[in-house]
PDB file of C-alpha atoms (C1' of nucleotides) in Angstrom:
ATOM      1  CA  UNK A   1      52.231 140.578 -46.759  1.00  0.00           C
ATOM      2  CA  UNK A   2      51.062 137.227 -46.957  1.00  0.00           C
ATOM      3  CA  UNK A   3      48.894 138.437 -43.978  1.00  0.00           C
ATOM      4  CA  UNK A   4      45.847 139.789 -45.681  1.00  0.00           C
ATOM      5  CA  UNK A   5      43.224 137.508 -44.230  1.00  0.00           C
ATOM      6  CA  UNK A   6      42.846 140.599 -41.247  1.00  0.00           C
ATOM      7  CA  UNK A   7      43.011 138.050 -39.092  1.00  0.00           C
ATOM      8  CA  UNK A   8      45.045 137.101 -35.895  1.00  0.00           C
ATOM      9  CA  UNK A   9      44.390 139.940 -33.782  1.00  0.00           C
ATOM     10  CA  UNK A  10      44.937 138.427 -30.314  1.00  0.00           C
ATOM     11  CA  UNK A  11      48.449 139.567 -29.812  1.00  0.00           C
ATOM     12  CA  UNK A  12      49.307 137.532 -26.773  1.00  0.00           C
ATOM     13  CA  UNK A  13      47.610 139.279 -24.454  1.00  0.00           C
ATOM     14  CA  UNK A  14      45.024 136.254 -23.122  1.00  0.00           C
ATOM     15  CA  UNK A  15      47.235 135.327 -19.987  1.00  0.00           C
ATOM     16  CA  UNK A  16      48.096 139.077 -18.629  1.00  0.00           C
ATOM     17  CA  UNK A  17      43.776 139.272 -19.307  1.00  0.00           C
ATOM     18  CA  UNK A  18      42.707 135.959 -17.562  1.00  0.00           C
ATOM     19  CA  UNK A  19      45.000 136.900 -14.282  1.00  0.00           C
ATOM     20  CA  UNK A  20      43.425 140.706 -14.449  1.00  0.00           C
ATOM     21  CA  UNK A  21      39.830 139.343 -14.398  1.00  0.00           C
ATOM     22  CA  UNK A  22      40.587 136.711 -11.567  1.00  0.00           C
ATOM     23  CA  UNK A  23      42.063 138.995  -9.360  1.00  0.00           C
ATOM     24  CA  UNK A  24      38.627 140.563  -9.204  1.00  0.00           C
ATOM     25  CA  UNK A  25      37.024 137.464  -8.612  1.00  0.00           C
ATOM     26  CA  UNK A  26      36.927 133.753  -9.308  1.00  0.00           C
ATOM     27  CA  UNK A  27      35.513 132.655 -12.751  1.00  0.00           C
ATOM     28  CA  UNK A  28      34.798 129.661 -14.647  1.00  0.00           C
ATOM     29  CA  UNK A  29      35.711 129.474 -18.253  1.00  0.00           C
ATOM     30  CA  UNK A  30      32.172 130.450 -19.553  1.00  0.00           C
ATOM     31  CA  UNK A  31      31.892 133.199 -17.302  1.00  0.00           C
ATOM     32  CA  UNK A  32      35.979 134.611 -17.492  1.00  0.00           C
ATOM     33  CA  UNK A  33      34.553 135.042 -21.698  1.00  0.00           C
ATOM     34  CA  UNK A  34      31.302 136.617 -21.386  1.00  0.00           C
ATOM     35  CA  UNK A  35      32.995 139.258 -18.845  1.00  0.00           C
ATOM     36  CA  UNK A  36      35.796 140.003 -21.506  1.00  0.00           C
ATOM     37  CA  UNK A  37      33.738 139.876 -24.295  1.00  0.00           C
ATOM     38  CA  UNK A  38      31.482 142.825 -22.385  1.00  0.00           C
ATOM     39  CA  UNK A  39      34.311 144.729 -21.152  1.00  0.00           C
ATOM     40  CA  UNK A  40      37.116 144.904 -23.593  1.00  0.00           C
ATOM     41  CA  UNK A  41      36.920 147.612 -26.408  1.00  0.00           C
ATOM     42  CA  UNK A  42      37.843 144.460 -28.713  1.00  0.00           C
ATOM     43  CA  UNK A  43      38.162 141.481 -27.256  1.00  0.00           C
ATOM     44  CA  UNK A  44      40.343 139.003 -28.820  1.00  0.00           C
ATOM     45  CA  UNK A  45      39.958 135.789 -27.057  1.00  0.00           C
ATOM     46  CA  UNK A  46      37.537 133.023 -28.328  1.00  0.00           C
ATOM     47  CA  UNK A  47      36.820 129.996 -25.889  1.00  0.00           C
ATOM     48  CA  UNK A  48      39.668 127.934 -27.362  1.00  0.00           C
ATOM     49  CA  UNK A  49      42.180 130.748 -26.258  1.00  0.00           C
ATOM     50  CA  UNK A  50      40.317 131.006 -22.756  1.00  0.00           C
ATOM     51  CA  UNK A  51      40.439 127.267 -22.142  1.00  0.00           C
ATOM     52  CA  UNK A  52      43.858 126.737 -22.966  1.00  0.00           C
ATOM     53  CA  UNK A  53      45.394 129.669 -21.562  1.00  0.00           C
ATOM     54  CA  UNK A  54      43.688 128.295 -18.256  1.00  0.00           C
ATOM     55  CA  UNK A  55      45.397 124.845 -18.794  1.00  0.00           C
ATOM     56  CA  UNK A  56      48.755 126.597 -19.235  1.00  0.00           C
ATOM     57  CA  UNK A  57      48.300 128.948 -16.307  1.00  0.00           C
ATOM     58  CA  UNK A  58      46.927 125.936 -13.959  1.00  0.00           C
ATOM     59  CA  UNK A  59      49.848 123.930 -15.173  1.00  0.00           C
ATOM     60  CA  UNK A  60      52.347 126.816 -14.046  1.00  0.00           C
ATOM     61  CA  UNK A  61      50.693 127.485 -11.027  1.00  0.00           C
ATOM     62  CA  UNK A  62      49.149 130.918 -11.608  1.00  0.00           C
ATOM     63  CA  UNK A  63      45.406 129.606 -11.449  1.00  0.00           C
ATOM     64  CA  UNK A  64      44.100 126.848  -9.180  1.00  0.00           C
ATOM     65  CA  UNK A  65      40.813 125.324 -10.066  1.00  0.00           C
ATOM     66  CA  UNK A  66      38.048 123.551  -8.609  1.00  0.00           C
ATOM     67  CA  UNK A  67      34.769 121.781  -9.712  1.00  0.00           C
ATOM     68  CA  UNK A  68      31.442 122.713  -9.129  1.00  0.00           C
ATOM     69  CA  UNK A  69      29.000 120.411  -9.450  1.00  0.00           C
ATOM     70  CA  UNK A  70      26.040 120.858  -7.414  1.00  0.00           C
ATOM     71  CA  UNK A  71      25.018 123.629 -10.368  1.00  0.00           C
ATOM     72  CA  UNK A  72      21.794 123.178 -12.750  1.00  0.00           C
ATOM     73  CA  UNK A  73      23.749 121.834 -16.399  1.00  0.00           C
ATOM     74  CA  UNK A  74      26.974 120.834 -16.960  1.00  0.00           C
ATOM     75  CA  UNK A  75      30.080 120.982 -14.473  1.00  0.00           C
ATOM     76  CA  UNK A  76      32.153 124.268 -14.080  1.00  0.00           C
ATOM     77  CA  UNK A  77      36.039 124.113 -13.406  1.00  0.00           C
ATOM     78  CA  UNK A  78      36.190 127.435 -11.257  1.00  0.00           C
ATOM     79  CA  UNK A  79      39.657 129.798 -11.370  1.00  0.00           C
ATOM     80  CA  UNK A  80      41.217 131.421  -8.440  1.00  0.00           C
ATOM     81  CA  UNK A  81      44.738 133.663  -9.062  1.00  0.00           C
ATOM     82  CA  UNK A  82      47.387 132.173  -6.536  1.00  0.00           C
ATOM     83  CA  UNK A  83      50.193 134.099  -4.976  1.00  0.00           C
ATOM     84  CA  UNK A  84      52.379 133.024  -8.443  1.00  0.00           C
ATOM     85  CA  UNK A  85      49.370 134.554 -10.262  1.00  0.00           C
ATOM     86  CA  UNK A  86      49.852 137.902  -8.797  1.00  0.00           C
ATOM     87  CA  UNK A  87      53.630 137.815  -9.830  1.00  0.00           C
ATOM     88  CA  UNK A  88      53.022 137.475 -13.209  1.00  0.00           C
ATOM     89  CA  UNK A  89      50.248 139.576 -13.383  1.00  0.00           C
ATOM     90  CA  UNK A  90      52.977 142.191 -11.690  1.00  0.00           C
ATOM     91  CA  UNK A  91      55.419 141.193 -14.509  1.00  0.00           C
ATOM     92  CA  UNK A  92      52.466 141.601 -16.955  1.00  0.00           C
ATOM     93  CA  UNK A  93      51.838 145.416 -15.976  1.00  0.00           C
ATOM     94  CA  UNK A  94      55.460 146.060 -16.397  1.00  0.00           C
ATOM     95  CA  UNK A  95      55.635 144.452 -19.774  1.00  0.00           C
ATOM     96  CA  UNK A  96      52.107 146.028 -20.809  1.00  0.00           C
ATOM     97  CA  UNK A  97      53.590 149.744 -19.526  1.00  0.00           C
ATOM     98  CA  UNK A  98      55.948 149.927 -21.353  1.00  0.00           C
ATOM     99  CA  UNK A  99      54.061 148.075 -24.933  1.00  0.00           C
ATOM    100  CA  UNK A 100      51.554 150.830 -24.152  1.00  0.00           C
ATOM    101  CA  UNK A 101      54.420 153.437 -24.467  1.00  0.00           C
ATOM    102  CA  UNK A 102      55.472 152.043 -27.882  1.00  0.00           C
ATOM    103  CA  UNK A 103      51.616 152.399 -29.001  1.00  0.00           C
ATOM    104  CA  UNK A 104      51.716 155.963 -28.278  1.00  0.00           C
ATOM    105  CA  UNK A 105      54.956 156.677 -29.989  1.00  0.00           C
ATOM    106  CA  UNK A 106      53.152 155.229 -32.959  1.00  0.00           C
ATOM    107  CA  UNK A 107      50.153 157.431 -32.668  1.00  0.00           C
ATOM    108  CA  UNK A 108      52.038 160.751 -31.959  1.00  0.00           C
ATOM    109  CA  UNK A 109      54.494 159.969 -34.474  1.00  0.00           C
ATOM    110  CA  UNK A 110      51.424 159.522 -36.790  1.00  0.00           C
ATOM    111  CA  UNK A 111      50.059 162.177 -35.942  1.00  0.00           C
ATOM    112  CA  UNK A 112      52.861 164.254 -37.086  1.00  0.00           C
ATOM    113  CA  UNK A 113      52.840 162.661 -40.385  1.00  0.00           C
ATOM    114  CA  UNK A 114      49.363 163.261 -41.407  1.00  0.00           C
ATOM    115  CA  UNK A 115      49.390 166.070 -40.304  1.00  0.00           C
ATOM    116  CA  UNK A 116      45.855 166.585 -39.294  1.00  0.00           C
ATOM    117  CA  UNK A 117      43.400 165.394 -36.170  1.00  0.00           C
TER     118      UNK A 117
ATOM    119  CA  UNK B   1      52.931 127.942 -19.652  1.00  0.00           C
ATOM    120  CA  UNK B   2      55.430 126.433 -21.857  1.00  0.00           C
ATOM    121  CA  UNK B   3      56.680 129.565 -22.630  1.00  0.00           C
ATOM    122  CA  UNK B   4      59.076 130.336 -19.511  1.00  0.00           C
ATOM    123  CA  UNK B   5      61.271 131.489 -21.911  1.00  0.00           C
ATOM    124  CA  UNK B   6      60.708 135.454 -21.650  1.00  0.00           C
ATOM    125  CA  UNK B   7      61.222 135.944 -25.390  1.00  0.00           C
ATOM    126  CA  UNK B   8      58.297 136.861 -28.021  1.00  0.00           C
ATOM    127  CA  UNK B   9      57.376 140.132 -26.934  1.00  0.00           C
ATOM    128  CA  UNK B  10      57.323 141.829 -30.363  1.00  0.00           C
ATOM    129  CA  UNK B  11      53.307 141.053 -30.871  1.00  0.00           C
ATOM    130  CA  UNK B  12      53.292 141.909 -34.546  1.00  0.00           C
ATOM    131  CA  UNK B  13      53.887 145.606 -34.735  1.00  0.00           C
ATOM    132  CA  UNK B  14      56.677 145.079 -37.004  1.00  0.00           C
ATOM    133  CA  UNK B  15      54.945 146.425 -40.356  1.00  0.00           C
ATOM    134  CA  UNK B  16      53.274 149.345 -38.606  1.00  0.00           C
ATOM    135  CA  UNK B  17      56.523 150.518 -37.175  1.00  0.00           C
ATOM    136  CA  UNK B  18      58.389 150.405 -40.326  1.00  0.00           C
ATOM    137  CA  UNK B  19      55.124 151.719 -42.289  1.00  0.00           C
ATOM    138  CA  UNK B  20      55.523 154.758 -39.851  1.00  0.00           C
ATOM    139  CA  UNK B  21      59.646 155.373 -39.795  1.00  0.00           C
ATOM    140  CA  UNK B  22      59.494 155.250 -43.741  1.00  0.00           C
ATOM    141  CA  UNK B  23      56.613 157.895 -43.802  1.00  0.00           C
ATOM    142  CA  UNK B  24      59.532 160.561 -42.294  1.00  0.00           C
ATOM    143  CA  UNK B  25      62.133 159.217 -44.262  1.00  0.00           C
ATOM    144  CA  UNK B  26      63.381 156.728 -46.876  1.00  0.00           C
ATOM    145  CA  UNK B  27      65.537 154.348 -45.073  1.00  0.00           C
ATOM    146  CA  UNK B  28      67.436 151.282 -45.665  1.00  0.00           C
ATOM    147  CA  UNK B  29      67.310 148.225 -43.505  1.00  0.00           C
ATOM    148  CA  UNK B  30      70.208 148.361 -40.868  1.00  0.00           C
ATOM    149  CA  UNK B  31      69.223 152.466 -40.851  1.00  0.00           C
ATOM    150  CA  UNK B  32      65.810 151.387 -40.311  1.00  0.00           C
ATOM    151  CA  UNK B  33      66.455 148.830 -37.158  1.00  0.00           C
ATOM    152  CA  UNK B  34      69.283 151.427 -35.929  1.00  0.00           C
ATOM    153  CA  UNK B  35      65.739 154.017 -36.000  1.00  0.00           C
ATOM    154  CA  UNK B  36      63.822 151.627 -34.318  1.00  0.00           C
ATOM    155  CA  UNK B  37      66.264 151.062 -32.010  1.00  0.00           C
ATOM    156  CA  UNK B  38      67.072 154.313 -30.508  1.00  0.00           C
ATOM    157  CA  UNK B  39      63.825 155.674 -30.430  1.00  0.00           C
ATOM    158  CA  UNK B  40      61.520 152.539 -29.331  1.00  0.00           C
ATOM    159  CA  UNK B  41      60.946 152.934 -25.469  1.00  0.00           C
ATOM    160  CA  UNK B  42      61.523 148.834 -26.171  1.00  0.00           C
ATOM    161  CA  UNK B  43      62.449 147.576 -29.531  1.00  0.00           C
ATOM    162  CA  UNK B  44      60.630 145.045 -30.842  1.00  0.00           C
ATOM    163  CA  UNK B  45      62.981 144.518 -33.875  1.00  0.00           C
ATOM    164  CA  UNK B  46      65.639 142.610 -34.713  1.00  0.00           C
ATOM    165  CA  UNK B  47      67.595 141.892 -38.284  1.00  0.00           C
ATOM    166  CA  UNK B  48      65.547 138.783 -39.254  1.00  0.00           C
ATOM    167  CA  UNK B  49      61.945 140.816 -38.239  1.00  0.00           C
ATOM    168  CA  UNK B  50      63.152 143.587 -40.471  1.00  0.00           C
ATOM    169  CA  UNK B  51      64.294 142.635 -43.196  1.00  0.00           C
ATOM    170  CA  UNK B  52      61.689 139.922 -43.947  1.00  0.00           C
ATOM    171  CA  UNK B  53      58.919 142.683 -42.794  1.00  0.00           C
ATOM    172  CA  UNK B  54      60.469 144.656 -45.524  1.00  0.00           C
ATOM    173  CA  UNK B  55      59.935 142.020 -48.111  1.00  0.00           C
ATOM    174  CA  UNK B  56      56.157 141.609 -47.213  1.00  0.00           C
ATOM    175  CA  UNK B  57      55.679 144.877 -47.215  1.00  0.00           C
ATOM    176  CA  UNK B  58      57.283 145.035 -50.882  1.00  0.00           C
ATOM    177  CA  UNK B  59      55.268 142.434 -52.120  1.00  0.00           C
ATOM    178  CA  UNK B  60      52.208 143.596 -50.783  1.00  0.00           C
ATOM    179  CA  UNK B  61      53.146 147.231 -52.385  1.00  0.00           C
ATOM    180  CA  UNK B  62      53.205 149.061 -49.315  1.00  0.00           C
ATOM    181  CA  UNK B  63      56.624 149.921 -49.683  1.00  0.00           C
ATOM    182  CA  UNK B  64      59.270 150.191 -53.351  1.00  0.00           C
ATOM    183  CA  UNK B  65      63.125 149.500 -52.893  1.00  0.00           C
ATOM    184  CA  UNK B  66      65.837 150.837 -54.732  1.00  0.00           C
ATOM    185  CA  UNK B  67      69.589 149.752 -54.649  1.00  0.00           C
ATOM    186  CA  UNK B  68      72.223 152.443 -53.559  1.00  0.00           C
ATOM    187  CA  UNK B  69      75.422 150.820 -54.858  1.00  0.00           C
ATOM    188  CA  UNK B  70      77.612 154.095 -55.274  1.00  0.00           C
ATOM    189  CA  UNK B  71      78.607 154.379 -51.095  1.00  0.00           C
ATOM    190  CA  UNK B  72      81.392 152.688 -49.770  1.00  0.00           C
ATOM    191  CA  UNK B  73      80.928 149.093 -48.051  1.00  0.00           C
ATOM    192  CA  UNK B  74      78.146 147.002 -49.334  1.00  0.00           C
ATOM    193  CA  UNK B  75      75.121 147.927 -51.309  1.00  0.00           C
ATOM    194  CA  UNK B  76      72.069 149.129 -49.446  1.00  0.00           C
ATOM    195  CA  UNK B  77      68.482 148.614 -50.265  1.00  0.00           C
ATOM    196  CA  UNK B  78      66.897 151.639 -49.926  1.00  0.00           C
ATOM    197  CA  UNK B  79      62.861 151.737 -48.967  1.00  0.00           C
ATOM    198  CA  UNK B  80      60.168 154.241 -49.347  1.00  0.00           C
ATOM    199  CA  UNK B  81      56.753 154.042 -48.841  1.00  0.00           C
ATOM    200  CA  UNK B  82      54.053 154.122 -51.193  1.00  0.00           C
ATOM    201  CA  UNK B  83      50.388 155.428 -51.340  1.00  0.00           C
ATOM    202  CA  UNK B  84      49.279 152.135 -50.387  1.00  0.00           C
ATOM    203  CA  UNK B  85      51.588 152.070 -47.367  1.00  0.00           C
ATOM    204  CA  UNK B  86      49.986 155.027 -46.278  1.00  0.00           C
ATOM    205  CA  UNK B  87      46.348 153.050 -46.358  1.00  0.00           C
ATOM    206  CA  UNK B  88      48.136 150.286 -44.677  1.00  0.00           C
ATOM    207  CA  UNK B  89      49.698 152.956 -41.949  1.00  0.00           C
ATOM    208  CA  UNK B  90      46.162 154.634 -41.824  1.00  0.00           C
ATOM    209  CA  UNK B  91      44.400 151.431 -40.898  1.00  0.00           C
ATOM    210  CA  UNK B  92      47.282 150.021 -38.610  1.00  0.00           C
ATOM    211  CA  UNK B  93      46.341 153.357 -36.767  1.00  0.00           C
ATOM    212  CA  UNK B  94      42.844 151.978 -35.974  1.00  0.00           C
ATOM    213  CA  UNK B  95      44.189 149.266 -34.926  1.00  0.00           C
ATOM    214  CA  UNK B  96      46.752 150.242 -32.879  1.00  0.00           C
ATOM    215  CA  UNK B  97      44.278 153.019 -31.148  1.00  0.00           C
ATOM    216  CA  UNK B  98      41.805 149.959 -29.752  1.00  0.00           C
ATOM    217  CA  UNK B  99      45.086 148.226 -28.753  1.00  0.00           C
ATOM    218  CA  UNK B 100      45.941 151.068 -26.869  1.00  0.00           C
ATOM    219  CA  UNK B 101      42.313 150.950 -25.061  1.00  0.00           C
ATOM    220  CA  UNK B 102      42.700 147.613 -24.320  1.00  0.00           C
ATOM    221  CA  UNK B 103      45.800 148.604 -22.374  1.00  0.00           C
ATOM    222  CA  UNK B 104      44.622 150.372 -20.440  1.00  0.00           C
ATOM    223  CA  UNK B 105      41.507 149.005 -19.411  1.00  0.00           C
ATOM    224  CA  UNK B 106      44.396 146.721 -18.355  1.00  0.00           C
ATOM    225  CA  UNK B 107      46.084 149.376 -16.478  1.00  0.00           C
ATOM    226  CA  UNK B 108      43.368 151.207 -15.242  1.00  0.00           C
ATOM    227  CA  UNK B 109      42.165 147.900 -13.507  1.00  0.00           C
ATOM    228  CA  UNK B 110      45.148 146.993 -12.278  1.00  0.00           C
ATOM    229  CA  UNK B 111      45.475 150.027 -10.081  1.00  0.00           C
ATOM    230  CA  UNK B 112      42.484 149.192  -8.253  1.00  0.00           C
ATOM    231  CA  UNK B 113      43.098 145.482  -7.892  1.00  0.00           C
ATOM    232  CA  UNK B 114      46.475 146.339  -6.287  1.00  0.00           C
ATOM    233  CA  UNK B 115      45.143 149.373  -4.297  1.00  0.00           C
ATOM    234  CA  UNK B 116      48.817 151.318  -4.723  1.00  0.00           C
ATOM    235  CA  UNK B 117      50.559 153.727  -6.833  1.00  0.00           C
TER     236      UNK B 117
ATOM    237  C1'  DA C   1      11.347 107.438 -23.442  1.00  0.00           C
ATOM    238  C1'  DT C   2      13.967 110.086 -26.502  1.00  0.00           C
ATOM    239  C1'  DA C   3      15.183 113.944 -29.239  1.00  0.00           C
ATOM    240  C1'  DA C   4      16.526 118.645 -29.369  1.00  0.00           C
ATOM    241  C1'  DT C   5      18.542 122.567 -27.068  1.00  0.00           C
ATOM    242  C1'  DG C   6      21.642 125.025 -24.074  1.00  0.00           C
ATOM    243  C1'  DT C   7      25.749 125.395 -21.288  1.00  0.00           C
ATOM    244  C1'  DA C   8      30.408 124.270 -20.508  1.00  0.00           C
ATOM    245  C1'  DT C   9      34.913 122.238 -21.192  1.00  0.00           C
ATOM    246  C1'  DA C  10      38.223 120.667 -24.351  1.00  0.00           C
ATOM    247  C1'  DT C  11      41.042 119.496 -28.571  1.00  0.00           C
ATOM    248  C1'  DG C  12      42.590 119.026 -33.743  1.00  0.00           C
ATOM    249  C1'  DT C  13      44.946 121.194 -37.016  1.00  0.00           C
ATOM    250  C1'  DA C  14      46.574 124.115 -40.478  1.00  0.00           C
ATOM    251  C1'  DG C  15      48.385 128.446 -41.192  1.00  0.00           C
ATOM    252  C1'  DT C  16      51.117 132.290 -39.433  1.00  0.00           C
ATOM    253  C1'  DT C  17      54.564 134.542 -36.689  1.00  0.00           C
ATOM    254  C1'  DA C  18      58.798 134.965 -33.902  1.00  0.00           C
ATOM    255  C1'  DT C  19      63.436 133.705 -32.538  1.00  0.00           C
ATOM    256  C1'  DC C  20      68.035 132.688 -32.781  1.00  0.00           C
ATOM    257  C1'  DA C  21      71.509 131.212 -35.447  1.00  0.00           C
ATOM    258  C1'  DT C  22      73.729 131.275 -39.554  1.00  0.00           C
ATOM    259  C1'  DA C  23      74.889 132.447 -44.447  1.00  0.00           C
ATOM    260  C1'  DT C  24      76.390 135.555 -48.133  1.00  0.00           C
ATOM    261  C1'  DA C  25      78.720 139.435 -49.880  1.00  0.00           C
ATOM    262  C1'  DA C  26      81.339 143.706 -50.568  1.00  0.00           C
ATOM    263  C1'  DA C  27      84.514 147.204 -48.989  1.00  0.00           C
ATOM    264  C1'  DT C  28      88.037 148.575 -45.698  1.00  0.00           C
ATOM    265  C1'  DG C  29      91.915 148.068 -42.399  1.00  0.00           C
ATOM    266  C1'  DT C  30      96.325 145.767 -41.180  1.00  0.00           C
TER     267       DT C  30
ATOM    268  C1'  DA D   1      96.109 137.637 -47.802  1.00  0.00           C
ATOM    269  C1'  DC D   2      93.107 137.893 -43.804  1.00  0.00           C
ATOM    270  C1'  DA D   3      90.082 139.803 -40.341  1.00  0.00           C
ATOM    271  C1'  DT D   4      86.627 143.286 -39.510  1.00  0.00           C
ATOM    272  C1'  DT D   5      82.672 146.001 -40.496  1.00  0.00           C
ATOM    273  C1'  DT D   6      78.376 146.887 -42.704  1.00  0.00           C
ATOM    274  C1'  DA D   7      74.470 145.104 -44.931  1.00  0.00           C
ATOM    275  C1'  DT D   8      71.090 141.878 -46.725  1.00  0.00           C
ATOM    276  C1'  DA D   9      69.040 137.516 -46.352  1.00  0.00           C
ATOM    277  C1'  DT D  10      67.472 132.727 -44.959  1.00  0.00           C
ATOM    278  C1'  DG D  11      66.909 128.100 -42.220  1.00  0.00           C
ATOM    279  C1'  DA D  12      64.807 125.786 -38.608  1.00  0.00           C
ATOM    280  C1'  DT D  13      62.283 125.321 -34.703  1.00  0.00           C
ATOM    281  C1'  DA D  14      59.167 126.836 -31.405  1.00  0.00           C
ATOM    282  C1'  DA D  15      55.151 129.349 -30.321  1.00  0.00           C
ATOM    283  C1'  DC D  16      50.793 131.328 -31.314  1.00  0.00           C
ATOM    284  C1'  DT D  17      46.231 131.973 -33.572  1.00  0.00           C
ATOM    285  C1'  DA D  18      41.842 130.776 -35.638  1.00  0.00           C
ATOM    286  C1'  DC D  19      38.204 128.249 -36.742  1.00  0.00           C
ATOM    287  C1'  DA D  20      36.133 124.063 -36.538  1.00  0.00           C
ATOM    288  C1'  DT D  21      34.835 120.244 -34.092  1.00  0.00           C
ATOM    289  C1'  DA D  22      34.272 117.005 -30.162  1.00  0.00           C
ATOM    290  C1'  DT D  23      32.556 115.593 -25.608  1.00  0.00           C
ATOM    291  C1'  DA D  24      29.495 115.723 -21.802  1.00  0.00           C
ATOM    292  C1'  DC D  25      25.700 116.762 -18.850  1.00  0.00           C
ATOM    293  C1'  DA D  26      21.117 118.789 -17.788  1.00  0.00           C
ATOM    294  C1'  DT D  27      16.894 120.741 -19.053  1.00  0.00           C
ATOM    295  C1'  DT D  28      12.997 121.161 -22.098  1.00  0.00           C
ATOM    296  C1'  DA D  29       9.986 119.638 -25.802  1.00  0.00           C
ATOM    297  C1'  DT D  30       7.574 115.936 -28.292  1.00  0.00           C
TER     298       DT D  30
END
DNA sequence: ATAATGTATATGTAGTTATCATATAAATGT
DNA sequence: ACATTTATATGATAACTACATATACATTAT
């Protein structure tokens, strides 16, 4: 492999993520990181993942976004899921099903091979 | 998103699949997609993935090849894995076992943001 | 006043990966 | 001879990732 570096773990998983955590609530950029930073076993999304997948999913209608400004420090560009949002985030679940099932072919498979726990 | 498109849902898990298929069995490269094919709940794989996976993994000396030129039809290039494949297949494992957590976090909160089975 | 710090949004860019199409080659069928 | 089948391999473009860096505003310290 020329892939040694152990890097690159995202694995395109930052959209299906950003619509899960908006349809619980409405988060700014800062706050949509810290919450999947906390809550993900290993989170793989850095703020230049966050901020862009935003500008993609405003751009395609998933996320609309507002400014707050009356806040203590700098502005924050607040995220709500839209009724597109929800559609991919079905389409997501369905894609993320069956990606799950391929993981655990791997680890039964594995398990088989090694032949130990 | 600029990616309407639908396509790119492989998400890297080309060398740990083939790591794991040539721990049963030594396999040769249209065997090996045929494998993946048939027995992937959705297959990840096609020709170009596999065969240039194969070569990385050569390189890297997770896997040796050996030429089969006595069968009928063109030669075949024959794989098996090697004790550094199995490191490689042992860590992918970790790996793969978060990934899996991370689904279903994913899952787990969908169910409750949708409120039906 | 102004300099440093903290919070937040955003982008530059180089390296890596994925996709689809296409190329090469040998044996077999007609 | 020519098309078909099986098999390996690569070219080119698009997409994605990672880490660094930039921009901007407000608060706090000097």
């Amino acid at each position: 492999m020329t892939r040694e570096s152990n890097k690159g773990e995202t694995y395109r998983h930052a959209p299906a993520f950003i619509l899960l955590f908006l349809a619980r609530e409405n988060l700014y950029g800062a706050a949509l990181l810290s919450k999947m930073q906390e809550e993900l076993p290993r989170c793989f999304a850095d703020s230049a993942v966050i901020y862009r997948s935003l500008q993609e999913l405003e751009e395609d209608g998933s996320v609309e976004a507002y400014w707050e400004t009356d806040v203590s420090g700098p502005a924050r560009k607040w995220y709500a899921i839209t009724a597109k949002g929800y559609e991919r985030l079905a389409q997501f679940k369905e894609d993320i099903e069956i990606r799950k099932k391929n993981l655990e072919f791997f680890l039964k498979s594995y398990k088989i091979i090694v032949k130990k726990d």
